[in-house]
CSV table of C-alpha atoms in Angstrom, one decimal:
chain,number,residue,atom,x,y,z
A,1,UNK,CA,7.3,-8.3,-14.2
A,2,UNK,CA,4.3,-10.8,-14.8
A,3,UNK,CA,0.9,-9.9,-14.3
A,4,UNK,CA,-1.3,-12.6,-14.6
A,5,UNK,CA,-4.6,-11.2,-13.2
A,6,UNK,CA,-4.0,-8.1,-15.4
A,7,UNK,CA,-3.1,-10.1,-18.4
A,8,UNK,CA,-6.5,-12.3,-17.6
A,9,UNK,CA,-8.5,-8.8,-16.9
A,10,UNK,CA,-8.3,-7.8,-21.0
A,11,UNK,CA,-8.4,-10.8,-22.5
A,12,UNK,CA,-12.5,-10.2,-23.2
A,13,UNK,CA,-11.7,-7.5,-25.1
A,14,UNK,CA,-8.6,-8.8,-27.6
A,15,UNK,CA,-10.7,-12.1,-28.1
A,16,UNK,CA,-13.8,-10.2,-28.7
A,17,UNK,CA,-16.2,-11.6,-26.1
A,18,UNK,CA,-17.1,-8.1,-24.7
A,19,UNK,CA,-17.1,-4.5,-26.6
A,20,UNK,CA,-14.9,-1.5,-25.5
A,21,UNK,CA,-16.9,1.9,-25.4
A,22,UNK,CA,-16.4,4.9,-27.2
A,23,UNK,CA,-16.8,6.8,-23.6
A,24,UNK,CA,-13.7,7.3,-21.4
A,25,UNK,CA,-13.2,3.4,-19.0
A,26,UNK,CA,-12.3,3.4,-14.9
A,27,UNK,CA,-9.6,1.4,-14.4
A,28,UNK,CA,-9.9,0.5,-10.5
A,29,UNK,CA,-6.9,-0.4,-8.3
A,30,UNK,CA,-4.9,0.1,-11.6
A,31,UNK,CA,-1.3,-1.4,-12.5
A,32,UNK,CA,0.6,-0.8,-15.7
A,33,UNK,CA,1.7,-3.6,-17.9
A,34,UNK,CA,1.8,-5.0,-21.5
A,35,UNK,CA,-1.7,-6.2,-21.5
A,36,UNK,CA,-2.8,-2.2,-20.6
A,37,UNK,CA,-1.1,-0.6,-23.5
A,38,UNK,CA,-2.6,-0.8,-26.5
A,39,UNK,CA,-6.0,0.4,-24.6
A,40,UNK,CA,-3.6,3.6,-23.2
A,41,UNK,CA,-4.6,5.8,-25.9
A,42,UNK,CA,-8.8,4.9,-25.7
A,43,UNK,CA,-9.6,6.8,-22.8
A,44,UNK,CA,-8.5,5.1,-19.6
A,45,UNK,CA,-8.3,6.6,-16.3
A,46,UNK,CA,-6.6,5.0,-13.5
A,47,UNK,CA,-7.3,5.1,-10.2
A,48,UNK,CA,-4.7,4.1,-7.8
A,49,UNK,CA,-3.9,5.0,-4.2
A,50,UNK,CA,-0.3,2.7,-4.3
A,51,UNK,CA,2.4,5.6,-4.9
A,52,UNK,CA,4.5,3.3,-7.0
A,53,UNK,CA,2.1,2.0,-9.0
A,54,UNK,CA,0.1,5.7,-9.8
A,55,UNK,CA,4.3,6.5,-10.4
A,56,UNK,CA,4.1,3.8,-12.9
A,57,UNK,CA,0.6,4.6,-14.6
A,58,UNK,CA,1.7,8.1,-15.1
A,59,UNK,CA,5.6,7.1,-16.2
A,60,UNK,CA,2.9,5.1,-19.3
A,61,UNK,CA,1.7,8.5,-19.9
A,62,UNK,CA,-2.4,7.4,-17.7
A,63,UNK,CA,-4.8,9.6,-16.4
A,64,UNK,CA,-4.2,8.8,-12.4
A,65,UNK,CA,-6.6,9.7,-9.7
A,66,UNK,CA,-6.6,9.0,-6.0
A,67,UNK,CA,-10.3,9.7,-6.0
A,68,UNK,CA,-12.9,8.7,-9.0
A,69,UNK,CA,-16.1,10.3,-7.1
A,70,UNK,CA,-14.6,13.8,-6.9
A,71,UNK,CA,-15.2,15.2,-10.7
A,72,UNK,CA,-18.9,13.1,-10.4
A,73,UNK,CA,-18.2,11.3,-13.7
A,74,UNK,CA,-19.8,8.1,-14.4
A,75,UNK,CA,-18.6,5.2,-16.8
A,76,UNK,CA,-19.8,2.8,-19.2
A,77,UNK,CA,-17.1,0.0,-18.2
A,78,UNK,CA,-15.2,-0.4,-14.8
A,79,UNK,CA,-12.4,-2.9,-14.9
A,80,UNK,CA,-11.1,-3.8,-11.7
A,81,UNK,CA,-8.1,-5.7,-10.1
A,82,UNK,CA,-10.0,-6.4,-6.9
A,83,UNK,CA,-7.6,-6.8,-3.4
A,84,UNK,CA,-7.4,-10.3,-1.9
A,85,UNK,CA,-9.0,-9.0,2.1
A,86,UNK,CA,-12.7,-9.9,1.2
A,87,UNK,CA,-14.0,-6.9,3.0
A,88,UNK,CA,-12.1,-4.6,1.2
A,89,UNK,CA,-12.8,-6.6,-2.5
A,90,UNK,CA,-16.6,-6.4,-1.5
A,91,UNK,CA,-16.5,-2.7,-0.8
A,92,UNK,CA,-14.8,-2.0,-4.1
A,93,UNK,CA,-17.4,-4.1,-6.0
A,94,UNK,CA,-20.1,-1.6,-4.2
A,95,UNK,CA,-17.9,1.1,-4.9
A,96,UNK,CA,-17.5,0.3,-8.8
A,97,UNK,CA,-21.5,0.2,-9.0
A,98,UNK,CA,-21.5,3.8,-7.7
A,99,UNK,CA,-19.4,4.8,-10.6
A,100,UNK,CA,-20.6,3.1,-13.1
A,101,UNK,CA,-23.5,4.6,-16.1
A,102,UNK,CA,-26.7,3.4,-16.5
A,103,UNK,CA,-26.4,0.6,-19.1
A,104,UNK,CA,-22.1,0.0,-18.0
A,105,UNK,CA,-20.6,-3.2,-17.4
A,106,UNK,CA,-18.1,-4.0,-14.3
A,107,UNK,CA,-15.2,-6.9,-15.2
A,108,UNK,CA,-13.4,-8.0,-12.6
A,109,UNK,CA,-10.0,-10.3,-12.4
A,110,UNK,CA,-8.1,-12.1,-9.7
A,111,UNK,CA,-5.7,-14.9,-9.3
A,112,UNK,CA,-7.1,-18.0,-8.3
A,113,UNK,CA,-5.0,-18.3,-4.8
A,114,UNK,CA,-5.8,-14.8,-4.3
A,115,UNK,CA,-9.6,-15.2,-3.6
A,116,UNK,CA,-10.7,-15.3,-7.4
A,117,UNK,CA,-14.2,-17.6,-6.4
A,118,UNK,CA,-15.0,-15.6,-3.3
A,119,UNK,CA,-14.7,-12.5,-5.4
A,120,UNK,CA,-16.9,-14.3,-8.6
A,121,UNK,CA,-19.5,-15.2,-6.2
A,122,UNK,CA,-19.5,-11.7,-4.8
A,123,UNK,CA,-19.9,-9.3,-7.2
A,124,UNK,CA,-22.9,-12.0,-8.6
A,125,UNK,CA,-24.4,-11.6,-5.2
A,126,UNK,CA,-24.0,-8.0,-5.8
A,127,UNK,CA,-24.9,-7.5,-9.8
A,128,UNK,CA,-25.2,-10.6,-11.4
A,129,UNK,CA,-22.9,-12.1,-13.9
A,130,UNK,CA,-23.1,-12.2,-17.8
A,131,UNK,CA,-19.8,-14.0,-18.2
A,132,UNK,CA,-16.5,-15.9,-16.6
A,133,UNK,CA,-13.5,-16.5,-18.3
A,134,UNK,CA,-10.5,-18.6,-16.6
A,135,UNK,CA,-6.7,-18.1,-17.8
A,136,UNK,CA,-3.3,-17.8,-16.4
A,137,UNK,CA,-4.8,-19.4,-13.1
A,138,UNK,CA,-6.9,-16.8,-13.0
A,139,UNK,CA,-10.8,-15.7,-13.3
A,140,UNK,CA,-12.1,-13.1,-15.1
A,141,UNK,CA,-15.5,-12.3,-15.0
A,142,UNK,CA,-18.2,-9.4,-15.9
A,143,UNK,CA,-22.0,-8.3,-15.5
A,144,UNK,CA,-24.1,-7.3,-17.8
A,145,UNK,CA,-25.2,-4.2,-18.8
A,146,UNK,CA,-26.6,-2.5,-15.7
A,147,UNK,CA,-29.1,0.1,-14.3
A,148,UNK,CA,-28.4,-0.5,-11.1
A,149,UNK,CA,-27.5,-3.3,-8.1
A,150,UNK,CA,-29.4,-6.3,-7.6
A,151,UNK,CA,-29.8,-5.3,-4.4
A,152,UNK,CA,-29.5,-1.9,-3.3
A,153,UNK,CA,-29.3,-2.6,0.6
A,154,UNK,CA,-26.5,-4.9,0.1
A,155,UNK,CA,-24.5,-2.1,-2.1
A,156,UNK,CA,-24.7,0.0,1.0
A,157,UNK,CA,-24.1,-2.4,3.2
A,158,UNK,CA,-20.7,-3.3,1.6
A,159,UNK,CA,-19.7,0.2,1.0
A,160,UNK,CA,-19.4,1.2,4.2
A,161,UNK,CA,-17.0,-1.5,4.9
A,162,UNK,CA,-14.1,0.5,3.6
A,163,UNK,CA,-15.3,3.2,6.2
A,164,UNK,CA,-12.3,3.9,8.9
A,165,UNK,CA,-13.8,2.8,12.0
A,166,UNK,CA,-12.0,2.2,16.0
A,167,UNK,CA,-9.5,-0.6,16.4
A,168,UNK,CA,-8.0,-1.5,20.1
A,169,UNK,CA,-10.8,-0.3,22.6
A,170,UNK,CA,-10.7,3.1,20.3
A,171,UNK,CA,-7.0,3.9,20.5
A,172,UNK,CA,-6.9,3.7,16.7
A,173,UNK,CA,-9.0,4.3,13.4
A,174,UNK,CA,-8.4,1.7,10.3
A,175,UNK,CA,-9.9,0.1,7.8
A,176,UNK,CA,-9.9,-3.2,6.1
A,177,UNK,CA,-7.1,-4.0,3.3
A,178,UNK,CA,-4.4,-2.1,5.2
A,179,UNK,CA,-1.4,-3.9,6.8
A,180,UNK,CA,-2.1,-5.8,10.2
A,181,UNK,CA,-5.2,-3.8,9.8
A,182,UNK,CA,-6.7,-4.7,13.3
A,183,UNK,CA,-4.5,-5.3,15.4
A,184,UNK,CA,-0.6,-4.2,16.3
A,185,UNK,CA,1.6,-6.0,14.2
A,186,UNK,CA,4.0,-8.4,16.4
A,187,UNK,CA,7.2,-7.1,14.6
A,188,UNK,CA,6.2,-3.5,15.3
A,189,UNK,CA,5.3,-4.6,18.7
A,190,UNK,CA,8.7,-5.9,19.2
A,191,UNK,CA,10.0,-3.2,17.8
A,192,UNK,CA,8.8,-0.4,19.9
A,193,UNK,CA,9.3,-2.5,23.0
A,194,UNK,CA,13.4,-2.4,22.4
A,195,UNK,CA,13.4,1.2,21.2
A,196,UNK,CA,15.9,3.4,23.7
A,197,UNK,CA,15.2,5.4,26.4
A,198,UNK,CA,15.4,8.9,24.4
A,199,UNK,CA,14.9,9.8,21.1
A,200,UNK,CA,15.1,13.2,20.0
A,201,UNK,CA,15.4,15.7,17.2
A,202,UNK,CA,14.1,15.6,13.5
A,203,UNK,CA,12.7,11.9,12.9
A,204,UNK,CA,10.8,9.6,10.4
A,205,UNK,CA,8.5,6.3,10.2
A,206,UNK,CA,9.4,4.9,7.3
A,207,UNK,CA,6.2,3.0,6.0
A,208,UNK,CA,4.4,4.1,8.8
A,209,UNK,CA,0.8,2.2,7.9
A,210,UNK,CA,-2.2,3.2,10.1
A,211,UNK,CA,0.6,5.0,12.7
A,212,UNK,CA,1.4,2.8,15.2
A,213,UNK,CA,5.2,3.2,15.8
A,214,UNK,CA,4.7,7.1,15.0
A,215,UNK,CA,1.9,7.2,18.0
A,216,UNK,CA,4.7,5.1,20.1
A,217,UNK,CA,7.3,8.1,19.5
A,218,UNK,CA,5.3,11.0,20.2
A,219,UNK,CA,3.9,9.2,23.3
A,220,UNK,CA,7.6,8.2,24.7
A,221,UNK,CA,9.6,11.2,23.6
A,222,UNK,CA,6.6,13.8,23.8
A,223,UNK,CA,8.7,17.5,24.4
A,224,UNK,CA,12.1,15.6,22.5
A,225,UNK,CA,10.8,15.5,18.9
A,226,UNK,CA,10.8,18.0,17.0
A,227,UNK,CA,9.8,17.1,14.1
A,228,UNK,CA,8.1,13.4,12.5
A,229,UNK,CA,8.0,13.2,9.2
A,230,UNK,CA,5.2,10.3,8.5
A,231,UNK,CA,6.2,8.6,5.0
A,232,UNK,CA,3.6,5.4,3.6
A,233,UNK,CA,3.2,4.8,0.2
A,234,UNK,CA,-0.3,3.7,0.7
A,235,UNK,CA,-3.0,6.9,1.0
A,236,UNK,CA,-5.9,4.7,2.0
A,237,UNK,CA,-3.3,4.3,5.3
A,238,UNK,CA,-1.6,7.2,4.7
A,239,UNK,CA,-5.1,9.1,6.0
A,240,UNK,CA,-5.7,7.3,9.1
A,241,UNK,CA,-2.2,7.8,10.2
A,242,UNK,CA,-3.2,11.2,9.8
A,243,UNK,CA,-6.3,10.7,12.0
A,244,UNK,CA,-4.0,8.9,14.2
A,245,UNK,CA,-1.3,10.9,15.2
A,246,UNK,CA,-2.8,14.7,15.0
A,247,UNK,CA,-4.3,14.6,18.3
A,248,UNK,CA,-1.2,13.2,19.8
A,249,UNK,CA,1.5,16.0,18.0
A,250,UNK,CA,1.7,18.1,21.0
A,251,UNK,CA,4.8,20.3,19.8
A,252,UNK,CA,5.9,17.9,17.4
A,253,UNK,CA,5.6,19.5,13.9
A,254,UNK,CA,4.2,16.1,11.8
A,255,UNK,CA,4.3,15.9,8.3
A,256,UNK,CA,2.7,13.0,6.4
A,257,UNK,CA,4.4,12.4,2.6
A,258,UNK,CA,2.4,10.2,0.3
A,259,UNK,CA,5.7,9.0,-0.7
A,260,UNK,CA,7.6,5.7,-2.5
A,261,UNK,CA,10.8,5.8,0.2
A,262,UNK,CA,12.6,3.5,-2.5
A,263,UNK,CA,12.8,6.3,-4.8
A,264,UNK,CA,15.1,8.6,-2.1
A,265,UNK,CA,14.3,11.1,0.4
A,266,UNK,CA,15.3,14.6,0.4
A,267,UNK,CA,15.2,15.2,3.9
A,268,UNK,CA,18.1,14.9,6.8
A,269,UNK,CA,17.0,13.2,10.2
A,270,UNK,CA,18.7,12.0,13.5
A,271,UNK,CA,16.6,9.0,13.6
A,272,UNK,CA,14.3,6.4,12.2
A,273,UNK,CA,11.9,3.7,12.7
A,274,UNK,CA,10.6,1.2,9.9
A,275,UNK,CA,9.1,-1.6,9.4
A,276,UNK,CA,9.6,-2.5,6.0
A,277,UNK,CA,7.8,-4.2,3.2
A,278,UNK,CA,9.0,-7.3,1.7
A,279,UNK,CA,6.1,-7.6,-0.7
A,280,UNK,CA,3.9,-5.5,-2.9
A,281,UNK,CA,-0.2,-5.0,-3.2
A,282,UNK,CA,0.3,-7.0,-5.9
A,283,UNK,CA,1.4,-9.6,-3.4
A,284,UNK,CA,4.6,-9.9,-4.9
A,285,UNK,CA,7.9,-11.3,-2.6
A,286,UNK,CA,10.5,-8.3,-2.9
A,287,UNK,CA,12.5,-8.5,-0.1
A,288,UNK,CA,14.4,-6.0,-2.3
A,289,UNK,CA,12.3,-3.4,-1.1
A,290,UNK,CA,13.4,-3.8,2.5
A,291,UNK,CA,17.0,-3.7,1.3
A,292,UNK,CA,16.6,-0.3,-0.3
A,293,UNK,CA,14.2,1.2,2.7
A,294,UNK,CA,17.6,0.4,4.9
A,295,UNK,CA,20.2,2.2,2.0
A,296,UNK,CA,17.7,5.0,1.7
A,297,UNK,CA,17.9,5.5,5.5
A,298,UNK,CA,21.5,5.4,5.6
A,299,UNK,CA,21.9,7.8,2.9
A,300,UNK,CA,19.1,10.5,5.0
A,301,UNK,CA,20.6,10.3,8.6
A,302,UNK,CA,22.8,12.7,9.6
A,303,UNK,CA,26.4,11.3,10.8
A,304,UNK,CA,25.5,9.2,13.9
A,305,UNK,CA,21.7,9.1,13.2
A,306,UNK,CA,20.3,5.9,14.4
A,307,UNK,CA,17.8,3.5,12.4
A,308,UNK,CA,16.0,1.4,14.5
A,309,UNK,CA,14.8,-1.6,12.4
A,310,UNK,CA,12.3,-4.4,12.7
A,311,UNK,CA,12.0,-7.4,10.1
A,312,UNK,CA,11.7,-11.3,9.4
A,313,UNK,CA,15.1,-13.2,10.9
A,314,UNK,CA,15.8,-15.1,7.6
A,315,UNK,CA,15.7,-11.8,5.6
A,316,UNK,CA,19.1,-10.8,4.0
A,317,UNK,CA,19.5,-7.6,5.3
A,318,UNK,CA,22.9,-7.6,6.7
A,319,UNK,CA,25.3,-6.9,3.8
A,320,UNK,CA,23.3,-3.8,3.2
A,321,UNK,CA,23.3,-3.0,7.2
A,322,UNK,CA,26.8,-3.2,7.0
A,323,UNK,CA,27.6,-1.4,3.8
A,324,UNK,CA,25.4,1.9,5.0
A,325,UNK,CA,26.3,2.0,8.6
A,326,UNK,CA,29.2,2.2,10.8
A,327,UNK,CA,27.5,0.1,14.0
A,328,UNK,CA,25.3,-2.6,13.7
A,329,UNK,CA,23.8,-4.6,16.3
A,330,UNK,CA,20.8,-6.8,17.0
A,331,UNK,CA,19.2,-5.9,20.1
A,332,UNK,CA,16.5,-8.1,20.2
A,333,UNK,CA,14.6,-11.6,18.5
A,334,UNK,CA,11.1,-13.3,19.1
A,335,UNK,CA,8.9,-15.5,17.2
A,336,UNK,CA,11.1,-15.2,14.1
A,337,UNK,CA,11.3,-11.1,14.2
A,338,UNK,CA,14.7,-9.3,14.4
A,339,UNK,CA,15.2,-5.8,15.9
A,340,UNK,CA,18.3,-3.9,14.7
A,341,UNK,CA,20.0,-0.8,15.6
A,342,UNK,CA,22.3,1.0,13.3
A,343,UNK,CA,23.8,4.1,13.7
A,344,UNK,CA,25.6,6.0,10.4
A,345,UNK,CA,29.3,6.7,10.6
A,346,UNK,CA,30.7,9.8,11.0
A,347,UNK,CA,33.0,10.9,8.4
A,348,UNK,CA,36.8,10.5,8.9
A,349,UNK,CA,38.6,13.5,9.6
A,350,UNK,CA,40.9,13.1,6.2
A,351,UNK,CA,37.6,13.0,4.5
A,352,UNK,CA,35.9,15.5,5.5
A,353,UNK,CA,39.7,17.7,4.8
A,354,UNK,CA,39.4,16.3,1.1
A,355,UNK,CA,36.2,17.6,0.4
């Protein structure tokens, strides 16, 4: 699919205007694409906490981490596609000057409608600029060789936005650049008001964010689950939920899966929740995804496993419903949210004799 921003982010290097080094480059918030490739084989490594995108890095034969600082290395040039929530984009920008080598160069690129002059005028605050380049309605634009911040107080400053801190009078950690990072989301909200009197057994959030429907389950049906399997494709969320949920297991055995639920699940359950995606980091519109979250659960309940489901009214979901389930009912609507209930079939008795 087309990236602009990424295709933007290299053109520097193709026409010339800035050098690649010798020394291995940090790729930030990473994606794969045409415009990557030819600089695959010149020392690139990736860092990217989206599970489908690191799949996708690696599938292209990357270097993928989750976590730059660990190994301590330092690089010459940071490229980075920065995120449109400004907090988050500014603590990356701080972030990137932490990793970079005395004398390295950060270049940045973002789509114009997705914050592309806040995030120029930022990272100048932050470093200066040496250059800006403007292309597939996009900006691209780099510092000069560095040494160091133009202002060291502001680096930290912006760094420790990223930092998990308490959202709802302390009832939750999050962070910035996470979805409906401060706040309950209304279709989870709605969702989790219609959810049945018992729930119990083996069970899984499907795209489970900073935890809030998994904290509503082990609060309700504390002593009737078992077992919650956590699944978010994001780790930056993926690691509050863990923060999250922990102190409220109480018997329940939790797992959390850093995990693209589009690809399949392996596991069997009575029951799950979700909130799907309809879009990607890459703000994308893929209401695909949501239809695929709903075969995926069909295919990992047990026979008269329940999927309790919360999404946008005007997304075309039903055919899919329909096709995975045997029992499909809405159960509740407001301010343009749908809940659903589905419960899997059981097989037929002639069936089940033929296999």
């Amino acid at each position: 699919m087309s990236d602009p921003a990424l295709d933007a982010l290299f053109l520097p290097f193709t026409s010339g205007q800035l050098p690649w080094p010798p020394a291995p480059v940090l790729f930030l918030r990473a994606r794969d694409g045409a415009a990557l490739r030819p600089f695959a084989s010149r020392g690139v490594v990736c860092e990217q906490s989206f599970k489908p995108f690191a799949q996708a890095l690696e599938q292209a034969r990357l270097e993928v981490v989750t976590d730059a600082a660990e190994d301590g290395r330092r690089y010459p040039l940071i490229l980075l596609l920065p995120p449109r929530q400004r907090e988050e984009a500014r603590a990356l920008f701080a972030r990137a000057l932490s990793l970079l080598a005395p004398g390295g160069r950060i270049v940045a690129s973002m789509a114009n409608n997705e914050g592309a002059k806040s995030g120029e005028s930022d990272l100048r605050q932050l470093a200066g600029l040496a250059g800006v380049l403007s292309k597939y309605h996009c900006r691209v634009f780099w510092t000069a060789p560095l040494d160091g911040p133009a202002d060291a107080g502001l680096q930290r400053q912006w760094q420790a936005l990223d930092a998990p801190r308490p959202i709802l009078g302390g009832s939750f950690v999050s962070r910035p650049g996470v979805f409906a990072w401060n706040r309950i989301d209304p279709a989870s909200q709605l969702l989790a008001g219609h959810l049945p009197p018992v729930l119990a057994g083996v069970g899984a959030d499907l795209g489970a964010g900073y935890g809030y429907l998994s904290a509503q389950l082990l609060q309700r049906y504390a002593g009737r689950i078992s077992a919650l399997d956590v699944y978010e494709a994001e780790a930056r969320a993926l690691q509050l939920a863990q923060a999250n949920l922990q102190p409220l297991a109480a018997g329940t055995t939790l797992e959390f899966l850093w995990h693209d639920v589009t690809a399949g699940l392996s596991r069997r359950y009575d029951f799950i929740v979700s909130n799907p995606p309809f879009h990607t980091p890459a703000r994308e519109d893929r209401p695909d995804i949501g239809r695929r979250f709903i075969a995926v659960a069909a295919e990992a309940l047990k026979p008269g496993g329940h999927l309790w489901l919360v999404a946008n009214r005007h997304l075309p979901y039903e055919q899919t419903l329909n096709e995975g389930f045997g029992q499909v009912r809405v159960v509740g609507e407001r301010d343009g949210f749908k809940v659903i209930e589905a419960i899997k079939a059981a097989p037929s008795r002639g069936r089940a004799a033929r296999a």
